[in-house]
Tab-separated table of C-alpha atoms in Angstrom:
chain	number	residue	atom	x	y	z
P	29	UNK	CA	1.767	-30.441	-6.162
P	30	UNK	CA	0.908	-31.347	-9.777
P	31	UNK	CA	-0.857	-29.049	-12.201
P	32	UNK	CA	-4.238	-30.335	-13.370
P	33	UNK	CA	-3.525	-29.480	-16.993
P	34	UNK	CA	-6.411	-31.318	-18.664
P	35	UNK	CA	-9.088	-29.921	-16.373
P	36	UNK	CA	-7.541	-26.454	-16.425
P	37	UNK	CA	-7.676	-26.363	-20.234
P	38	UNK	CA	-11.305	-27.492	-20.147
P	39	UNK	CA	-12.184	-24.818	-17.609
P	40	UNK	CA	-10.425	-22.142	-19.674
P	41	UNK	CA	-12.448	-23.267	-22.707
P	42	UNK	CA	-15.640	-22.894	-20.678
P	43	UNK	CA	-14.570	-19.465	-19.485
P	44	UNK	CA	-14.386	-18.382	-23.121
P	45	UNK	CA	-18.155	-18.616	-23.447
P	46	UNK	CA	-19.535	-18.471	-19.890
P	47	UNK	CA	-19.242	-15.196	-17.903
P	48	UNK	CA	-18.163	-15.976	-14.343
P	49	UNK	CA	-18.267	-13.746	-11.276
P	50	UNK	CA	-19.303	-10.706	-13.258
P	51	UNK	CA	-16.264	-10.907	-15.562
P	52	UNK	CA	-16.782	-10.605	-19.292
P	53	UNK	CA	-16.099	-13.679	-21.384
P	54	UNK	CA	-13.752	-13.756	-24.354
P	55	UNK	CA	-10.326	-14.851	-23.080
P	56	UNK	CA	-9.097	-17.338	-25.660
P	57	UNK	CA	-7.274	-20.478	-24.652
P	58	UNK	CA	-4.387	-19.427	-26.887
P	59	UNK	CA	-4.238	-16.060	-25.146
P	60	UNK	CA	-4.409	-17.752	-21.772
P	61	UNK	CA	-1.580	-20.085	-22.701
P	62	UNK	CA	0.509	-17.147	-23.863
P	63	UNK	CA	-0.196	-15.148	-20.698
P	64	UNK	CA	0.749	-18.137	-18.548
P	65	UNK	CA	4.301	-17.855	-19.803
P	66	UNK	CA	4.297	-14.129	-18.988
P	67	UNK	CA	7.546	-12.342	-18.187
P	68	UNK	CA	8.669	-15.173	-15.924
P	69	UNK	CA	7.801	-18.849	-15.444
P	70	UNK	CA	5.784	-19.154	-12.237
P	71	UNK	CA	5.043	-22.879	-12.597
P	72	UNK	CA	8.263	-24.194	-10.973
P	73	UNK	CA	7.741	-21.835	-8.029
P	74	UNK	CA	4.177	-23.016	-7.504
P	75	UNK	CA	5.263	-26.634	-7.754
P	76	UNK	CA	8.216	-26.319	-5.407
P	77	UNK	CA	6.732	-23.965	-2.819
P	78	UNK	CA	3.036	-24.810	-3.130
P	79	UNK	CA	2.676	-26.133	0.412
P	80	UNK	CA	4.379	-23.070	1.874
P	81	UNK	CA	2.221	-20.731	-0.219
P	82	UNK	CA	-0.892	-22.546	0.948
P	83	UNK	CA	0.054	-22.029	4.593
P	84	UNK	CA	0.719	-18.260	4.466
P	85	UNK	CA	-1.752	-16.386	6.657
P	86	UNK	CA	0.016	-13.106	7.513
P	87	UNK	CA	2.150	-10.289	6.124
P	88	UNK	CA	5.321	-11.148	8.059
P	89	UNK	CA	5.075	-14.769	6.979
P	90	UNK	CA	4.625	-13.670	3.360
P	91	UNK	CA	7.674	-11.401	3.431
P	92	UNK	CA	9.758	-14.145	5.028
P	93	UNK	CA	8.765	-16.596	2.288
P	94	UNK	CA	9.474	-14.002	-0.392
P	95	UNK	CA	12.922	-13.191	0.975
P	96	UNK	CA	13.940	-16.814	1.479
P	97	UNK	CA	12.479	-18.467	-1.611
P	98	UNK	CA	9.977	-16.687	-3.853
P	99	UNK	CA	11.998	-13.561	-4.669
P	100	UNK	CA	15.240	-15.345	-5.622
P	101	UNK	CA	13.320	-17.999	-7.582
P	102	UNK	CA	11.631	-15.293	-9.683
P	103	UNK	CA	14.821	-13.342	-10.416
P	104	UNK	CA	14.136	-10.652	-7.803
P	105	UNK	CA	17.388	-11.081	-5.900
P	106	UNK	CA	17.939	-7.348	-5.324
P	107	UNK	CA	14.474	-6.892	-3.879
P	108	UNK	CA	14.815	-9.929	-1.625
P	109	UNK	CA	18.208	-8.864	-0.285
P	110	UNK	CA	16.961	-5.309	0.316
P	111	UNK	CA	13.933	-6.525	2.276
P	112	UNK	CA	16.200	-8.845	4.253
P	113	UNK	CA	18.543	-5.994	5.259
P	114	UNK	CA	18.411	-4.810	8.871
P	115	UNK	CA	18.704	-1.355	10.440
P	116	UNK	CA	18.293	0.644	7.231
P	117	UNK	CA	18.313	4.381	8.117
P	118	UNK	CA	14.935	6.066	7.814
P	119	UNK	CA	16.127	8.454	5.093
P	120	UNK	CA	17.550	5.644	2.980
P	121	UNK	CA	14.456	3.529	3.590
P	122	UNK	CA	12.261	6.331	2.261
P	123	UNK	CA	14.488	6.856	-0.751
P	124	UNK	CA	14.421	3.146	-1.561
P	125	UNK	CA	10.664	2.943	-1.059
P	126	UNK	CA	10.985	0.054	1.392
P	127	UNK	CA	7.379	0.349	2.581
P	128	UNK	CA	5.946	0.168	-0.950
P	129	UNK	CA	8.409	-2.610	-1.810
P	130	UNK	CA	7.270	-4.653	1.172
P	131	UNK	CA	3.594	-4.284	0.284
P	132	UNK	CA	4.246	-5.301	-3.318
P	133	UNK	CA	6.142	-8.408	-2.188
P	134	UNK	CA	3.229	-9.326	0.097
P	135	UNK	CA	0.787	-8.913	-2.774
P	136	UNK	CA	2.877	-11.105	-5.044
P	137	UNK	CA	2.926	-13.893	-2.457
P	138	UNK	CA	-0.832	-13.453	-1.896
P	139	UNK	CA	-1.515	-13.731	-5.632
P	140	UNK	CA	0.618	-16.873	-5.859
P	141	UNK	CA	-1.147	-18.312	-2.812
P	142	UNK	CA	-4.522	-17.720	-4.466
P	143	UNK	CA	-3.246	-19.254	-7.705
P	144	UNK	CA	-1.989	-22.290	-5.792
P	145	UNK	CA	-5.328	-22.666	-3.981
P	146	UNK	CA	-7.203	-22.582	-7.287
P	147	UNK	CA	-4.890	-25.161	-8.823
P	148	UNK	CA	-5.325	-27.511	-5.873
P	149	UNK	CA	-9.085	-27.336	-6.273
P	150	UNK	CA	-8.821	-27.986	-10.021
P	151	UNK	CA	-6.465	-30.888	-9.425
P	152	UNK	CA	-8.738	-32.520	-6.855
P	153	UNK	CA	-11.731	-32.094	-9.191
P	154	UNK	CA	-9.823	-33.951	-11.898
P	155	UNK	CA	-9.578	-37.039	-9.678
P	156	UNK	CA	-13.024	-38.681	-9.290
P	157	UNK	CA	-13.852	-39.717	-5.751
P	158	UNK	CA	-11.155	-37.571	-4.120
P	159	UNK	CA	-12.146	-34.849	-1.640
P	160	UNK	CA	-11.891	-31.258	-2.800
P	161	UNK	CA	-8.853	-29.516	-1.302
P	162	UNK	CA	-10.218	-26.342	0.269
P	163	UNK	CA	-7.739	-23.608	1.290
P	164	UNK	CA	-7.502	-22.766	5.013
P	165	UNK	CA	-9.884	-20.032	6.133
P	166	UNK	CA	-7.018	-18.020	7.645
P	167	UNK	CA	-5.203	-18.075	4.304
P	168	UNK	CA	-8.332	-16.976	2.411
P	169	UNK	CA	-8.890	-14.077	4.820
P	170	UNK	CA	-5.299	-12.876	4.455
P	171	UNK	CA	-5.323	-13.159	0.658
P	172	UNK	CA	-8.535	-11.151	0.399
P	173	UNK	CA	-7.025	-8.464	2.617
P	174	UNK	CA	-3.847	-8.263	0.516
P	175	UNK	CA	-5.243	-8.662	-2.999
P	176	UNK	CA	-9.063	-8.730	-3.087
P	177	UNK	CA	-10.061	-11.324	-5.689
P	178	UNK	CA	-13.814	-11.755	-6.243
P	179	UNK	CA	-13.202	-15.181	-7.795
P	180	UNK	CA	-11.703	-16.378	-4.503
P	181	UNK	CA	-14.892	-15.418	-2.662
P	182	UNK	CA	-16.956	-17.252	-5.279
P	183	UNK	CA	-14.764	-20.360	-5.080
P	184	UNK	CA	-14.928	-20.349	-1.284
P	185	UNK	CA	-18.718	-20.041	-1.452
P	186	UNK	CA	-18.933	-22.983	-3.840
P	187	UNK	CA	-16.731	-25.057	-1.528
P	188	UNK	CA	-19.004	-24.422	1.449
P	189	UNK	CA	-22.237	-25.297	-0.369
P	190	UNK	CA	-23.118	-28.966	0.244
P	191	UNK	CA	-23.970	-31.088	-2.785
P	192	UNK	CA	-27.479	-32.573	-3.071
P	193	UNK	CA	-28.033	-36.220	-2.257
P	194	UNK	CA	-28.448	-37.292	-5.885
P	195	UNK	CA	-25.248	-38.692	-7.451
P	196	UNK	CA	-25.779	-36.725	-10.677
P	197	UNK	CA	-26.331	-33.515	-8.770
P	198	UNK	CA	-23.060	-34.020	-6.901
P	199	UNK	CA	-21.256	-34.077	-10.245
P	200	UNK	CA	-23.153	-31.072	-11.588
P	201	UNK	CA	-22.366	-29.077	-8.447
P	202	UNK	CA	-18.683	-29.320	-9.333
P	203	UNK	CA	-19.079	-27.376	-12.568
P	204	UNK	CA	-19.555	-23.898	-10.996
P	205	UNK	CA	-16.757	-24.738	-8.561
P	206	UNK	CA	-14.436	-25.592	-11.446
P	207	UNK	CA	-15.413	-22.371	-13.217
P	208	UNK	CA	-14.760	-20.279	-10.109
P	209	UNK	CA	-11.407	-21.999	-9.563
P	210	UNK	CA	-10.451	-21.486	-13.208
P	211	UNK	CA	-11.344	-17.804	-13.057
P	212	UNK	CA	-9.402	-17.437	-9.823
P	213	UNK	CA	-6.332	-19.054	-11.398
P	214	UNK	CA	-6.463	-16.558	-14.282
P	215	UNK	CA	-7.100	-13.512	-12.085
P	216	UNK	CA	-4.391	-14.499	-9.605
P	217	UNK	CA	-1.939	-15.108	-12.428
P	218	UNK	CA	-2.564	-11.647	-13.883
P	219	UNK	CA	-2.109	-10.045	-10.469
P	220	UNK	CA	1.118	-11.995	-9.894
P	221	UNK	CA	2.512	-10.784	-13.224
P	222	UNK	CA	1.587	-7.170	-12.408
P	223	UNK	CA	3.282	-7.316	-9.002
P	224	UNK	CA	6.330	-9.056	-10.481
P	225	UNK	CA	6.766	-6.189	-12.963
P	226	UNK	CA	6.356	-3.679	-10.144
P	227	UNK	CA	9.158	-5.359	-8.217
P	228	UNK	CA	11.331	-5.927	-11.282
P	229	UNK	CA	11.237	-2.226	-12.207
P	230	UNK	CA	11.973	-1.105	-8.644
P	231	UNK	CA	15.625	-0.214	-9.298
P	232	UNK	CA	14.678	1.971	-12.258
P	233	UNK	CA	12.179	3.866	-10.114
P	234	UNK	CA	14.773	4.364	-7.378
P	235	UNK	CA	17.258	5.636	-9.974
P	236	UNK	CA	14.674	8.101	-11.262
P	237	UNK	CA	13.902	9.379	-7.763
P	238	UNK	CA	17.576	9.795	-6.950
P	239	UNK	CA	18.156	11.616	-10.220
P	240	UNK	CA	15.332	14.067	-9.641
P	241	UNK	CA	16.552	14.663	-6.105
P	242	UNK	CA	19.997	15.448	-7.445
P	243	UNK	CA	18.849	18.088	-9.950
P	244	UNK	CA	16.090	19.429	-7.696
P	245	UNK	CA	16.332	23.171	-7.101
P	246	UNK	CA	16.361	26.455	-8.994
P	247	UNK	CA	18.933	26.870	-11.765
P	248	UNK	CA	20.088	29.785	-13.860
P	249	UNK	CA	20.999	28.608	-17.345
P	250	UNK	CA	22.902	30.317	-20.108
P	251	UNK	CA	22.303	28.726	-23.516
P	252	UNK	CA	24.722	29.542	-26.337
P	253	UNK	CA	23.155	28.678	-29.714
P	254	UNK	CA	25.735	28.363	-32.491
P	255	UNK	CA	23.025	28.069	-35.145
P	256	UNK	CA	21.534	31.455	-34.312
P	257	UNK	CA	24.704	33.516	-34.735
P	258	UNK	CA	26.016	32.545	-31.297
P	259	UNK	CA	22.942	33.992	-29.636
P	260	UNK	CA	22.844	33.622	-25.857
P	261	UNK	CA	19.698	33.073	-23.825
P	262	UNK	CA	19.411	33.319	-20.059
P	263	UNK	CA	16.582	31.611	-18.188
P	264	UNK	CA	15.660	30.345	-14.758
P	265	UNK	CA	14.512	26.735	-14.369
P	266	UNK	CA	12.859	25.129	-11.366
P	267	UNK	CA	13.333	21.378	-11.044
P	268	UNK	CA	10.893	20.061	-8.408
P	269	UNK	CA	11.442	17.104	-6.067
P	270	UNK	CA	10.190	13.674	-7.175
P	271	UNK	CA	6.530	12.845	-6.820
P	272	UNK	CA	3.365	13.186	-8.892
P	273	UNK	CA	2.303	16.175	-6.806
P	274	UNK	CA	5.275	18.179	-8.162
P	275	UNK	CA	4.912	18.803	-11.924
P	276	UNK	CA	8.019	18.977	-14.094
P	277	UNK	CA	8.970	22.113	-16.047
P	278	UNK	CA	6.818	22.499	-19.190
P	279	UNK	CA	8.125	20.344	-22.029
P	280	UNK	CA	10.481	18.186	-19.947
P	281	UNK	CA	9.563	14.566	-20.690
P	282	UNK	CA	12.633	12.612	-19.582
P	283	UNK	CA	15.306	13.023	-16.922
P	284	UNK	CA	18.140	10.524	-16.569
P	285	UNK	CA	20.909	11.010	-14.015
P	286	UNK	CA	23.764	8.502	-13.909
P	287	UNK	CA	26.465	9.539	-11.486
P	288	UNK	CA	27.577	13.009	-12.542
P	289	UNK	CA	25.979	12.798	-15.984
P	290	UNK	CA	22.557	14.272	-16.753
P	291	UNK	CA	20.373	13.706	-19.815
P	292	UNK	CA	17.280	15.859	-20.391
P	293	UNK	CA	14.767	15.525	-23.202
P	294	UNK	CA	12.347	18.334	-24.023
P	295	UNK	CA	9.352	18.119	-26.361
P	296	UNK	CA	7.103	20.996	-27.397
P	297	UNK	CA	4.923	21.607	-30.468
P	298	UNK	CA	6.432	18.670	-32.297
P	299	UNK	CA	9.997	19.828	-31.665
P	300	UNK	CA	12.601	17.995	-29.619
P	301	UNK	CA	15.719	19.090	-27.730
P	302	UNK	CA	18.225	16.879	-25.944
P	303	UNK	CA	20.642	18.158	-23.315
P	304	UNK	CA	23.781	16.246	-22.317
P	305	UNK	CA	25.193	17.726	-19.131
P	306	UNK	CA	27.602	17.023	-16.306
P	307	UNK	CA	27.626	18.224	-12.704
P	308	UNK	CA	30.461	20.571	-11.713
P	309	UNK	CA	31.437	22.499	-8.606
P	310	UNK	CA	30.290	19.710	-6.277
P	311	UNK	CA	26.800	19.695	-7.719
P	312	UNK	CA	26.341	23.476	-7.786
P	313	UNK	CA	26.915	23.725	-11.535
P	314	UNK	CA	25.978	21.974	-14.777
P	315	UNK	CA	27.954	22.153	-18.010
P	316	UNK	CA	27.223	20.527	-21.344
P	317	UNK	CA	25.719	20.741	-24.789
P	318	UNK	CA	22.353	20.575	-26.521
P	319	UNK	CA	20.972	19.657	-29.933
P	320	UNK	CA	17.446	20.134	-31.229
P	321	UNK	CA	15.296	19.000	-34.133
P	322	UNK	CA	15.566	22.433	-35.797
P	323	UNK	CA	19.288	21.970	-36.316
P	324	UNK	CA	20.256	24.059	-33.338
P	325	UNK	CA	23.265	23.126	-31.248
P	326	UNK	CA	25.491	24.735	-28.690
P	327	UNK	CA	26.534	24.867	-25.063
P	328	UNK	CA	24.685	25.090	-21.758
P	329	UNK	CA	26.120	26.516	-18.549
P	330	UNK	CA	24.019	26.197	-15.406
P	331	UNK	CA	24.364	27.479	-11.862
P	332	UNK	CA	22.212	26.351	-8.936
P	333	UNK	CA	20.765	29.444	-7.303
P	334	UNK	CA	18.640	27.748	-4.628
P	335	UNK	CA	18.398	24.283	-3.168
P	336	UNK	CA	15.522	21.824	-3.404
P	337	UNK	CA	12.312	23.010	-1.762
P	338	UNK	CA	9.429	20.506	-1.507
């Protein structure tokens, strides 16, 4: 499959001034060119696997294509190998977010399939006298189920509307089709980039979940502040399990757990405190130091008094 560069640029220029499918105009060709590079180069993937992308019509087929070709080609080797793994225990699967990972991989393939369909239409329009390459109905249905794209519905509608008998009208009828295909290419590209980032940041999200699981529970802390004449402060802290439904302790803005090491950052009323801690007593204790923006520094000794309770 070749990219219809000349026609695509012309369509993008038209999209700058003509609102299509209810979208607001104003995307510059320079901005479009910049966004096409994105965080990763999709063009080689579309060129190499275009026929396979055009034939996808189901979730299982999409995941299989992602695992075998699309994921590795886009630098998502860890995601692809994880989705290819068999017999993952239910607890580990939940911790790794396999279900969400699978859906995101399906959406990425769907977005690329829509992008490929739009490019095929644009390419066929750039060759006078050639028939317009319409995507299979089964593929369109699956794409719309995975990643609803209004521009795909508009392009499909334009493809099914017969041109009038006049030769000039047949040419004019291709303009809205080219606009719909151009809009679809842009929308699908943006969705592909969003899903790629979601998959690329997967390991960081898993690390965050594991870290919050590890510190989850109720802790009794003793803080020894050397700045304030070795004053000691005792307090009880509840670290909730991961999830947006469980709010963090007031002021805690960052939690990083790497192995046995724990980093906590607190912010309140323009002041900052950073805790550098380490698990002890097989995870039942935490020992370390703190520094804050007021010049305070000292030691922290923590003891887990109750386990994690969702």
